[in-house]
Short mmCIF file of C-alpha atoms in Angstrom, two decimals:
data_model
loop_
_atom_site.label_atom_id
_atom_site.label_comp_id
_atom_site.label_asym_id
_atom_site.label_seq_id
_atom_site.Cartn_x
_atom_site.Cartn_y
_atom_site.Cartn_z
CA MET A 194 -25.70 5.82 1.30
CA ALA A 195 -22.27 5.35 2.90
CA SER A 196 -22.26 1.62 2.18
CA THR A 197 -23.24 2.29 -1.43
CA ASN A 198 -20.46 4.84 -1.79
CA ILE A 199 -17.78 2.62 -0.34
CA LEU A 200 -18.84 -0.24 -2.60
CA ARG A 201 -18.53 2.06 -5.61
CA HIS A 202 -15.12 3.31 -4.54
CA VAL A 203 -13.93 -0.17 -3.61
CA ARG A 204 -15.02 -1.33 -7.06
CA ASN A 205 -13.00 1.43 -8.71
CA TYR A 206 -9.91 1.01 -6.58
CA SER A 207 -10.06 -2.79 -6.63
CA SER A 208 -10.33 -2.76 -10.41
CA ALA A 209 -7.26 -0.54 -10.54
CA GLY A 210 -5.50 -2.69 -7.97
CA THR A 211 -6.26 -5.92 -9.83
CA LEU A 212 -5.18 -4.50 -13.17
CA SER A 213 -2.04 -3.04 -11.58
CA ALA A 214 -1.23 -6.37 -9.95
CA LEU A 215 -1.68 -8.12 -13.29
CA ALA A 216 0.72 -5.61 -14.81
CA GLY A 217 3.17 -6.37 -12.04
CA ILE A 218 2.85 -10.09 -12.61
CA VAL A 219 3.62 -9.53 -16.29
CA THR A 220 6.76 -7.49 -15.57
CA PHE A 221 7.87 -9.68 -12.64
CA PRO A 222 9.20 -12.60 -14.74
CA ILE A 223 10.69 -10.18 -17.28
CA LEU A 224 12.79 -8.59 -14.56
CA THR A 225 13.67 -11.73 -12.60
CA ARG A 226 14.66 -13.67 -15.71
CA ASN A 227 16.66 -10.88 -17.39
CA LEU A 228 18.42 -9.49 -14.31
CA THR A 229 20.77 -11.41 -12.06
CA VAL A 230 19.66 -12.13 -8.50
CA GLU A 231 22.11 -9.45 -7.33
CA GLU A 232 20.81 -6.86 -9.84
CA TYR A 233 17.21 -7.57 -8.89
CA GLY A 234 18.05 -7.17 -5.22
CA ILE A 235 19.79 -3.81 -5.77
CA LEU A 236 16.93 -2.56 -7.95
CA GLY A 237 14.43 -3.52 -5.25
CA LEU A 238 16.52 -1.80 -2.60
CA ILE A 239 16.63 1.43 -4.62
CA MET A 240 12.89 1.42 -5.24
CA ALA A 241 12.15 0.73 -1.56
CA THR A 242 14.47 3.59 -0.59
CA LEU A 243 12.73 5.82 -3.13
CA THR A 244 9.40 4.98 -1.51
CA LEU A 245 10.83 6.04 1.86
CA PHE A 246 12.12 9.34 0.47
CA VAL A 247 8.77 10.14 -1.12
CA ALA A 248 6.94 9.27 2.11
CA VAL A 249 9.21 11.61 4.10
CA GLY A 250 9.14 14.29 1.42
CA LYS A 251 5.35 14.62 1.46
CA LEU A 252 5.45 15.64 5.15
CA GLY A 253 2.02 14.03 5.54
CA PHE A 254 0.32 16.66 3.38
CA GLN A 255 -1.41 13.96 1.36
CA HIS A 256 -3.27 12.89 4.52
CA ALA A 257 -4.03 16.50 5.41
CA VAL A 258 -5.64 17.03 1.99
CA ILE A 259 -8.16 14.27 2.76
CA ARG A 260 -8.88 15.59 6.26
CA TYR A 261 -9.12 19.31 5.48
CA TYR A 262 -11.06 18.88 2.24
CA ALA A 263 -13.84 17.17 4.21
CA GLN A 264 -13.75 19.94 6.83
CA ILE A 265 -13.85 22.81 4.31
CA MET A 266 -16.59 21.20 2.22
CA HIS A 267 -18.94 20.06 5.02
CA THR A 268 -18.41 22.51 7.90
CA LYS A 269 -17.77 26.21 8.37
CA SER A 270 -14.11 27.03 7.95
CA ASP A 271 -11.79 30.03 7.88
CA TRP A 272 -10.45 28.80 4.53
CA THR A 273 -11.96 28.23 1.10
CA THR A 274 -11.33 25.59 -1.54
CA ALA A 275 -9.37 28.20 -3.50
CA ASN A 276 -7.12 28.72 -0.47
CA MET A 277 -6.62 24.99 -0.19
CA ASN A 278 -5.86 24.50 -3.87
CA THR A 279 -3.16 27.14 -4.00
CA THR A 280 -1.64 26.30 -0.62
CA VAL A 281 -1.39 22.57 -1.38
CA LEU A 282 0.10 23.09 -4.85
CA VAL A 283 2.71 25.54 -3.58
CA VAL A 284 3.70 23.27 -0.69
CA PHE A 285 3.91 20.14 -2.82
CA GLY A 286 5.97 21.99 -5.45
CA VAL A 287 8.50 23.10 -2.83
CA LEU A 288 8.61 19.65 -1.22
CA ALA A 289 9.21 17.99 -4.60
CA VAL A 290 12.19 20.22 -5.35
CA VAL A 291 13.75 19.85 -1.89
CA THR A 292 13.28 16.08 -1.63
CA SER A 293 14.58 15.26 -5.10
CA SER A 294 17.63 17.47 -4.43
CA ILE A 295 18.39 15.65 -1.16
CA TRP A 296 17.94 12.31 -2.94
CA LEU A 297 20.34 13.37 -5.68
CA ILE A 298 23.01 14.54 -3.23
CA SER A 299 22.78 11.50 -0.97
CA GLY A 300 22.70 9.13 -3.94
CA ASN A 301 25.99 10.49 -5.29
CA LEU A 302 27.87 11.19 -2.05
CA ILE A 303 26.62 8.70 0.56
CA MET A 304 25.12 5.62 -1.11
CA PRO A 305 28.12 4.69 -3.31
CA SER A 306 30.23 4.20 -0.15
CA THR A 307 27.39 2.44 1.72
CA LEU A 308 26.34 0.03 -1.04
CA GLN A 309 29.28 -1.45 -2.89
CA TYR A 310 27.67 -1.65 -6.31
CA GLU A 311 29.11 -0.27 -9.54
CA GLY A 312 27.16 2.66 -11.01
CA MET A 313 25.14 3.37 -7.86
CA GLY A 314 25.41 7.14 -8.41
CA SER A 315 23.91 6.97 -11.89
CA LEU A 316 21.01 4.84 -10.60
CA PHE A 317 20.17 7.42 -7.96
CA THR A 318 20.53 10.27 -10.46
CA ILE A 319 17.94 8.91 -12.88
CA ALA A 320 15.64 8.00 -9.99
CA SER A 321 15.73 11.60 -8.67
CA PHE A 322 13.34 12.66 -11.45
CA THR A 323 10.90 9.95 -10.37
CA VAL A 324 11.07 11.27 -6.80
CA PHE A 325 10.10 14.75 -8.02
CA LEU A 326 7.19 13.54 -10.17
CA ARG A 327 5.72 11.22 -7.52
CA LEU A 328 5.75 13.98 -4.94
CA PHE A 329 4.19 16.67 -7.09
CA ALA A 330 1.62 14.31 -8.62
CA SER A 331 0.47 13.43 -5.10
CA ALA A 332 -1.18 16.84 -4.83
CA PHE A 333 -3.52 16.16 -7.75
CA LEU A 334 -4.15 12.51 -6.88
CA ASN A 335 -5.15 13.29 -3.30
CA PHE A 336 -7.44 16.10 -4.39
CA LEU A 337 -9.13 13.55 -6.64
CA ARG A 338 -9.34 11.09 -3.74
CA ALA A 339 -10.70 13.72 -1.34
CA SER A 340 -13.42 14.71 -3.82
CA GLU A 341 -14.32 11.00 -4.17
CA ARG A 342 -13.36 10.84 -7.85
CA SER A 343 -12.06 7.33 -7.39
CA GLY A 344 -12.55 6.43 -11.04
CA LYS A 345 -10.05 9.08 -12.11
CA VAL A 346 -7.49 7.94 -9.53
CA ALA A 347 -7.91 4.38 -10.75
CA LYS A 348 -7.32 5.43 -14.36
CA VAL A 349 -4.08 7.21 -13.43
CA GLN A 350 -2.78 4.17 -11.56
CA VAL A 351 -3.64 1.75 -14.34
CA THR A 352 -2.23 4.04 -17.04
CA MET A 353 1.10 4.26 -15.24
CA ARG A 354 1.40 0.50 -14.74
CA TYR A 355 0.64 -0.45 -18.33
CA CYS A 356 2.82 2.24 -19.83
CA TYR A 357 5.60 0.80 -17.70
CA ILE A 358 4.98 -2.62 -19.27
CA VAL A 359 5.20 -1.15 -22.76
CA PHE A 360 8.47 0.64 -22.00
CA ILE A 361 10.00 -2.44 -20.35
CA VAL A 362 9.12 -4.66 -23.33
CA LEU A 363 10.46 -2.12 -25.80
CA MET A 364 13.66 -1.70 -23.81
CA LEU A 365 14.11 -5.48 -23.59
CA PHE A 366 13.51 -5.88 -27.32
CA PHE A 367 15.90 -3.15 -28.48
CA SER A 368 18.74 -3.14 -25.95
CA GLY A 369 18.22 -5.56 -23.06
CA LEU A 370 17.65 -4.76 -19.40
CA THR A 371 19.88 -3.37 -16.69
CA PRO A 372 18.85 -1.69 -13.41
CA PHE A 373 19.52 1.72 -15.00
CA LYS A 374 17.30 0.97 -18.01
CA VAL A 375 14.51 -0.29 -15.75
CA LEU A 376 14.65 2.99 -13.83
CA VAL A 377 14.40 4.90 -17.12
CA CYS A 378 11.23 2.95 -17.96
CA ILE A 379 9.79 3.78 -14.53
CA LEU A 380 10.54 7.48 -15.10
CA LEU A 381 8.79 7.51 -18.48
CA ALA A 382 5.70 5.86 -16.95
CA GLU A 383 5.72 8.39 -14.07
CA ILE A 384 5.75 11.26 -16.58
CA ILE A 385 2.60 9.90 -18.19
CA ALA A 386 0.96 9.30 -14.80
CA PHE A 387 1.73 12.85 -13.70
CA SER A 388 0.28 14.25 -16.93
CA SER A 389 -2.86 12.13 -16.50
CA ALA A 390 -3.43 13.27 -12.91
CA LEU A 391 -3.00 16.90 -13.96
CA TYR A 392 -5.41 16.41 -16.85
CA TYR A 393 -8.14 14.83 -14.69
CA TYR A 394 -7.93 17.58 -12.07
CA ARG A 395 -7.68 20.46 -14.54
CA ASP A 396 -11.33 21.47 -14.12
CA LYS A 397 -10.88 21.94 -10.36
CA ILE A 398 -7.50 23.69 -10.35
CA SER A 399 -7.67 27.10 -8.78
CA PHE A 400 -4.25 28.72 -8.41
CA SER A 401 -3.47 32.27 -7.41
CA LEU A 402 -0.67 33.25 -5.06
CA SER A 403 -3.06 35.67 -3.39
CA ASP A 404 -5.05 32.62 -2.21
CA PHE A 405 -2.06 31.09 -0.44
CA ARG A 406 -2.61 30.87 3.32
CA GLY A 407 0.31 30.30 5.63
CA SER A 408 -2.09 29.50 8.48
CA LEU A 409 -3.63 26.69 6.44
CA ALA A 410 -0.21 25.33 5.49
CA LYS A 411 0.85 25.37 9.14
CA SER A 412 -2.34 23.68 10.31
CA MET A 413 -2.05 20.97 7.64
CA LEU A 414 1.59 20.47 8.53
CA MET A 415 0.75 20.03 12.23
CA TYR A 416 -1.82 17.40 11.25
CA GLY A 417 0.24 15.69 8.57
CA ALA A 418 3.78 15.66 10.00
CA PRO A 419 3.09 12.92 12.59
CA LEU A 420 1.42 10.89 9.84
CA MET A 421 4.52 11.43 7.70
CA VAL A 422 6.58 9.93 10.50
CA LEU A 423 4.05 7.12 10.74
CA GLU A 424 4.14 6.38 7.01
CA SER A 425 7.92 6.74 6.81
CA LEU A 426 8.54 4.43 9.73
CA GLY A 427 6.06 2.00 8.21
CA VAL A 428 8.17 1.97 5.05
CA LEU A 429 11.28 1.77 7.22
CA LEU A 430 9.86 -1.34 8.89
CA ARG A 431 9.85 -2.93 5.45
CA LEU A 432 13.21 -1.46 4.41
CA THR A 433 15.51 -1.93 7.40
CA ASP A 434 15.59 -5.68 6.94
CA ARG A 435 16.69 -5.30 3.30
CA TYR A 436 19.70 -3.17 4.22
CA LEU A 437 20.61 -5.55 7.03
CA ILE A 438 20.17 -8.61 4.80
CA GLN A 439 22.39 -6.98 2.18
CA GLY A 440 25.04 -6.17 4.78
CA ILE A 441 24.90 -9.44 6.75
CA LEU A 442 23.88 -12.08 4.20
CA GLY A 443 24.79 -10.50 0.83
CA GLU A 444 23.14 -9.57 -2.47
CA VAL A 445 21.99 -13.11 -3.35
CA GLU A 446 19.91 -13.47 -0.17
CA LEU A 447 18.66 -9.92 -0.69
CA GLY A 448 17.51 -10.79 -4.21
CA MET A 449 15.61 -13.90 -3.07
CA TYR A 450 14.04 -11.98 -0.19
CA SER A 451 13.07 -9.09 -2.49
CA ALA A 452 11.45 -11.37 -5.07
CA SER A 453 9.13 -13.03 -2.55
CA TYR A 454 8.43 -9.73 -0.82
CA ASN A 455 7.63 -7.95 -4.08
CA LEU A 456 5.28 -10.69 -5.22
CA THR A 457 3.47 -10.50 -1.89
CA ALA A 458 3.28 -6.72 -2.25
CA TYR A 459 0.75 -7.26 -5.04
CA LEU A 460 -1.56 -8.28 -2.19
CA GLU A 461 -1.21 -4.73 -0.89
CA ILE A 462 -1.92 -3.28 -4.33
CA ILE A 463 -5.10 -5.34 -4.75
CA VAL A 464 -6.48 -5.31 -1.20
CA LEU A 465 -4.93 -2.73 1.11
CA ALA A 466 -4.59 0.12 -1.36
CA THR A 467 -8.15 -0.55 -2.47
CA VAL A 468 -9.59 -0.47 1.02
CA VAL A 469 -7.56 2.43 2.38
CA GLN A 470 -8.14 4.73 -0.59
CA ALA A 471 -11.89 4.17 -0.35
CA LEU A 472 -12.18 4.03 3.45
CA ARG A 473 -10.66 7.17 4.93
CA PRO A 474 -12.42 9.83 2.81
CA LEU A 475 -15.76 8.21 3.63
CA TYR A 476 -15.41 7.99 7.39
CA MET A 477 -13.92 11.50 7.48
CA LYS A 478 -17.03 12.78 5.69
CA LEU A 479 -19.32 10.79 7.99
CA TRP A 480 -17.59 12.21 11.05
CA GLU A 481 -17.86 15.81 9.84
CA ARG A 482 -21.41 15.51 8.47
CA ASP A 483 -23.23 12.99 10.69
CA GLY A 484 -21.20 12.66 13.90
CA ALA A 485 -19.85 9.82 16.01
CA GLU A 486 -22.54 7.13 15.99
CA PRO A 487 -22.88 6.68 12.20
CA THR A 488 -19.07 6.68 11.98
CA LYS A 489 -18.84 3.96 14.63
CA ASP A 490 -21.41 1.80 12.84
CA PHE A 491 -19.62 2.27 9.54
CA LEU A 492 -16.23 1.31 11.00
CA ALA A 493 -17.64 -1.72 12.84
CA ASN A 494 -19.41 -3.11 9.78
CA THR A 495 -16.58 -2.57 7.30
CA PHE A 496 -13.88 -3.87 9.68
CA HIS A 497 -15.89 -7.05 10.20
CA ILE A 498 -16.08 -7.57 6.45
CA TYR A 499 -12.34 -6.91 6.14
CA LEU A 500 -11.54 -9.61 8.70
CA ILE A 501 -14.03 -12.18 7.45
CA PHE A 502 -12.75 -12.00 3.87
CA GLY A 503 -9.16 -10.96 4.53
CA ILE A 504 -8.13 -13.81 6.82
CA PRO A 505 -9.03 -16.64 4.39
CA PHE A 506 -7.44 -14.65 1.58
CA VAL A 507 -4.16 -14.56 3.53
CA ALA A 508 -4.24 -18.33 3.93
CA LEU A 509 -5.07 -18.96 0.28
CA PHE A 510 -2.41 -16.53 -0.97
CA SER A 511 0.25 -17.96 1.35
CA ALA A 512 -0.37 -21.49 0.09
CA THR A 513 -0.45 -20.70 -3.63
CA ALA A 514 1.94 -17.75 -4.11
CA PRO A 515 5.14 -19.87 -3.86
CA HIS A 516 4.04 -21.83 -6.93
CA LEU A 517 3.37 -18.60 -8.82
CA LEU A 518 6.79 -17.20 -7.88
CA ASN A 519 8.63 -20.38 -8.87
CA PHE A 520 6.88 -20.34 -12.23
CA LEU A 521 7.38 -16.65 -12.94
CA ALA A 522 10.81 -15.98 -11.48
CA SER A 523 12.50 -19.38 -12.08
CA PRO A 524 13.82 -21.74 -9.38
CA LYS A 525 16.80 -19.48 -8.61
CA PHE A 526 14.46 -17.41 -6.39
CA ALA A 527 12.65 -20.41 -4.82
CA PRO A 528 14.47 -20.40 -1.44
CA GLY A 529 12.94 -17.01 -0.69
CA THR A 530 9.35 -18.32 -0.75
CA VAL A 531 9.62 -19.39 2.92
CA ILE A 532 8.91 -15.79 3.94
CA ILE A 533 5.64 -15.41 2.00
CA PRO A 534 3.21 -16.44 4.81
CA PHE A 535 4.83 -14.06 7.30
CA VAL A 536 4.95 -11.13 4.89
CA THR A 537 1.33 -11.73 3.90
CA ILE A 538 0.24 -11.65 7.54
CA SER A 539 2.15 -8.39 8.05
CA PHE A 540 0.24 -6.77 5.19
CA MET A 541 -3.05 -7.94 6.69
CA LEU A 542 -2.07 -6.46 10.06
CA ASP A 543 -1.00 -3.23 8.39
CA GLY A 544 -4.47 -2.85 6.93
CA CYS A 545 -6.12 -3.19 10.36
CA VAL A 546 -4.52 0.07 11.48
CA HIS A 547 -6.81 2.11 9.23
CA TRP A 548 -9.84 0.98 11.23
CA LEU A 549 -8.40 0.56 14.71
CA GLY A 550 -6.63 3.93 14.52
CA ALA A 551 -9.58 5.87 13.07
CA GLY A 552 -10.18 7.69 16.36
CA LEU A 553 -6.73 9.25 16.17
CA TYR A 554 -7.29 10.44 12.59
CA VAL A 555 -10.66 12.10 13.17
CA ASN A 556 -9.50 13.76 16.38
CA ARG A 557 -6.25 14.89 14.75
CA ASN A 558 -4.23 13.20 17.49
CA THR A 559 -1.72 11.89 14.98
CA ARG A 560 1.20 12.28 17.35
CA VAL A 561 0.15 9.05 19.07
CA LEU A 562 0.46 7.27 15.72
CA MET A 563 3.94 8.74 15.39
CA LEU A 564 4.91 7.61 18.89
CA TRP A 565 3.90 4.01 18.32
CA SER A 566 5.55 3.92 14.90
CA VAL A 567 8.81 5.00 16.53
CA VAL A 568 8.45 2.27 19.16
CA ALA A 569 7.77 -0.34 16.46
CA ALA A 570 10.69 0.85 14.31
CA VAL A 571 13.15 0.63 17.21
CA ILE A 572 11.92 -2.85 18.14
CA ASN A 573 12.13 -3.88 14.49
CA LEU A 574 15.74 -2.71 14.20
CA VAL A 575 16.88 -4.40 17.41
CA LEU A 576 15.16 -7.70 16.61
CA ASN A 577 16.44 -7.72 13.03
CA ILE A 578 20.02 -7.20 14.17
CA THR A 579 19.52 -10.06 16.63
CA PHE A 580 17.69 -12.61 14.50
CA ILE A 581 18.87 -12.13 10.90
CA PRO A 582 22.34 -13.60 11.66
CA ILE A 583 20.65 -16.59 13.32
CA PHE A 584 17.55 -17.29 11.23
CA GLY A 585 18.37 -15.47 7.98
CA ILE A 586 15.55 -14.08 5.86
CA VAL A 587 12.90 -16.01 7.84
CA GLY A 588 13.99 -14.15 10.96
CA ALA A 589 13.53 -10.83 9.16
CA ALA A 590 10.02 -11.78 8.03
CA VAL A 591 8.93 -12.93 11.49
CA VAL A 592 10.30 -9.73 13.05
CA THR A 593 8.12 -7.73 10.63
CA VAL A 594 4.99 -9.50 11.93
CA VAL A 595 6.01 -8.92 15.56
CA SER A 596 6.72 -5.22 14.92
CA PHE A 597 3.36 -4.58 13.23
CA SER A 598 1.53 -6.47 16.00
CA ILE A 599 3.06 -4.23 18.66
CA PHE A 600 2.26 -1.14 16.62
CA ILE A 601 -1.39 -2.13 16.13
CA ALA A 602 -1.90 -2.96 19.81
CA GLY A 603 -0.55 0.41 20.90
CA VAL A 604 -2.50 2.41 18.31
CA ALA A 605 -5.80 0.62 18.99
CA ASN A 606 -5.48 1.12 22.74
CA SER A 607 -4.98 4.87 22.26
CA ALA A 608 -7.50 5.38 19.44
CA PHE A 609 -10.37 3.63 21.21
CA LYS A 610 -10.19 6.22 23.99
CA PHE A 611 -11.43 8.75 21.41
CA LEU A 612 -13.60 6.65 19.10
CA SER A 613 -14.42 3.05 19.94
CA PHE A 614 -16.64 0.66 18.03
CA ASP A 615 -17.89 -2.86 18.65
CA ILE A 616 -15.83 -5.74 17.29
CA ASP A 617 -17.28 -9.24 17.13
CA TRP A 618 -14.12 -11.34 17.64
CA LYS A 619 -15.89 -14.71 17.77
CA LYS A 620 -16.46 -15.07 14.04
CA PRO A 621 -12.99 -13.84 12.97
CA LEU A 622 -11.39 -16.28 15.44
CA GLN A 623 -13.42 -19.11 13.94
CA ILE A 624 -12.32 -17.98 10.48
CA ILE A 625 -8.67 -18.02 11.64
CA VAL A 626 -8.97 -21.66 12.75
CA ILE A 627 -10.58 -22.65 9.44
CA SER A 628 -8.01 -20.68 7.43
CA VAL A 629 -5.03 -22.26 9.22
CA ALA A 630 -6.50 -25.70 8.53
CA ILE A 631 -6.96 -24.79 4.85
CA TYR A 632 -3.36 -23.54 4.63
CA PHE A 633 -1.86 -26.75 6.03
CA LEU A 634 -4.17 -28.87 3.87
CA LEU A 635 -3.04 -27.09 0.73
CA SER A 636 0.63 -27.09 1.78
CA ASN A 637 0.61 -30.90 2.01
CA LEU A 638 -0.86 -31.38 -1.46
CA ASP A 639 1.32 -31.76 -4.54
CA PHE A 640 -0.02 -32.13 -8.07
CA GLY A 641 3.30 -31.91 -9.93
CA ALA A 642 3.97 -28.86 -12.10
CA GLU A 643 3.96 -25.41 -10.51
CA MET A 644 1.02 -24.03 -12.53
CA VAL A 645 -1.01 -27.17 -11.94
CA ASN A 646 -0.41 -26.76 -8.21
CA LEU A 647 -1.31 -23.08 -8.44
CA PHE A 648 -4.65 -23.59 -10.14
CA VAL A 649 -5.74 -26.81 -8.45
CA LYS A 650 -4.77 -25.65 -4.97
CA GLY A 651 -6.30 -22.26 -5.70
CA PHE A 652 -9.59 -23.83 -6.75
CA ILE A 653 -9.72 -26.20 -3.77
CA GLY A 654 -8.68 -23.50 -1.34
CA LEU A 655 -11.17 -20.97 -2.68
CA ALA A 656 -14.01 -23.49 -2.37
CA PHE A 657 -13.11 -24.27 1.23
CA CYS A 658 -12.67 -20.57 2.07
CA ILE A 659 -16.12 -19.69 0.73
CA LEU A 660 -17.62 -22.67 2.57
CA GLY A 661 -15.94 -21.59 5.79
CA ILE A 662 -17.18 -18.00 5.49
CA VAL A 663 -20.74 -19.15 4.76
CA LEU A 664 -20.75 -21.54 7.73
CA VAL A 665 -19.35 -18.98 10.16
CA ASP A 666 -21.16 -15.80 9.12
CA GLU A 667 -24.87 -16.10 8.38
CA SER A 668 -25.15 -12.49 7.24
CA VAL A 669 -22.55 -13.11 4.53
CA ALA A 670 -24.31 -16.33 3.57
CA SER A 671 -27.58 -14.43 3.14
CA GLN A 672 -25.89 -11.85 0.94
CA LEU A 673 -24.31 -14.57 -1.19
CA ARG A 674 -27.67 -16.33 -1.59
CA ALA A 675 -29.27 -13.04 -2.60
CA MET A 676 -26.53 -12.45 -5.17
CA VAL A 677 -26.98 -15.95 -6.61
CA SER A 678 -30.75 -15.54 -6.79
CA LYS A 679 -30.35 -12.19 -8.50
CA ARG A 680 -27.96 -13.68 -11.05
CA LEU A 681 -30.26 -16.63 -11.72
CA GLY A 682 -33.19 -14.25 -12.09
CA ARG A 683 -31.30 -12.23 -14.71
CA SER A 684 -30.21 -15.33 -16.64
CA SER A 685 -33.76 -16.63 -16.78
#
């Protein structure tokens, strides 16, 4: 049942992720070709900072919603769903007001002196409304996730992305693009996304101030706050380098770095967001309902699949993405493509945390996650200050991989003391060797035009990746043969 559920949720989230990534690929060339490299870099810096503010502003309550919903629904609890509904909505409302106010103040008093860019205050002012909406909408979206209504979450995500495309195209057609106008388009799309999330959760909303429970809010805060630090420092790991690049190397290098990083981030939208959104609610429910052993089996099986398919995907993406970026963004961003393999690996490593750290989540020992995120953030800052002046943007990308590796090692060592599961490293190691060989093979091929390289290398690489997976993992080969037989049976 669990495997069926996760496949259904992965299907929903992956569909949303793929459609969202396609939307991003559509808007990517519009932005890179109508903004200067400097404007694109500043816009990316603001949006990355906004992500950090939202992560801090949630105080980890979005994670607590997933954890406590499973507890209240599947075990005896001192609180009811009505208590949880009211408490979460009140807390998120307060957090949205406080965080957007801090953003507004810092954006008009601190950032203009830190970032020497004309009109910085107005950019932060318009973005403050987006901060508010993202925070408050998180309450409804995570209730939908916790109740396993993945289809509704997917619809909200896709709606927001494609409304953003419409607004960007209209803005470009009528008045042209500037960073301020792009932020206006983002705000309009966020308004629609917020309205959609509220609409989909309307049948479950139960709000009465008499149902508010301070004890529940405190308990959720104790669980979520360390995860807030974890999430915030994770964002900081991907933000520190941008501020340092801007200060040490300048806006042009920042723009090239941001373009390659943002393109690679579509990997996170398609893969990581898909897996994480589907994964955690399911293993939380398994833990509460069925206990340790079924949870261990579930984590072992799904992590194996993640590695077997994820590693070749990293190699294939790293070899083909530079051609896509050069085609979409124009050659002015081409020097930044050197960071794509390293950033792609960092996203893959980031995804591993959600399996290897599962023991800390189910046992509510989230302070260990916070501790290791602090260690990784400090190491990241020190190494970036050291290596960016020497190696430029490549140094920043390599430091990101090193920082995430240290974080994962520390988290896994602590989490496995609470909940360990078997990991078959032999097959993933074989896949790594095959994937590295595929990457270097594709990197040495050249078929001329960028799109020709993209499609031909993609086709060749995909064929070799599938062949490698089939040769290494017999269980996957059997599943693929069964799928082919089923398809042939239907067609006949």
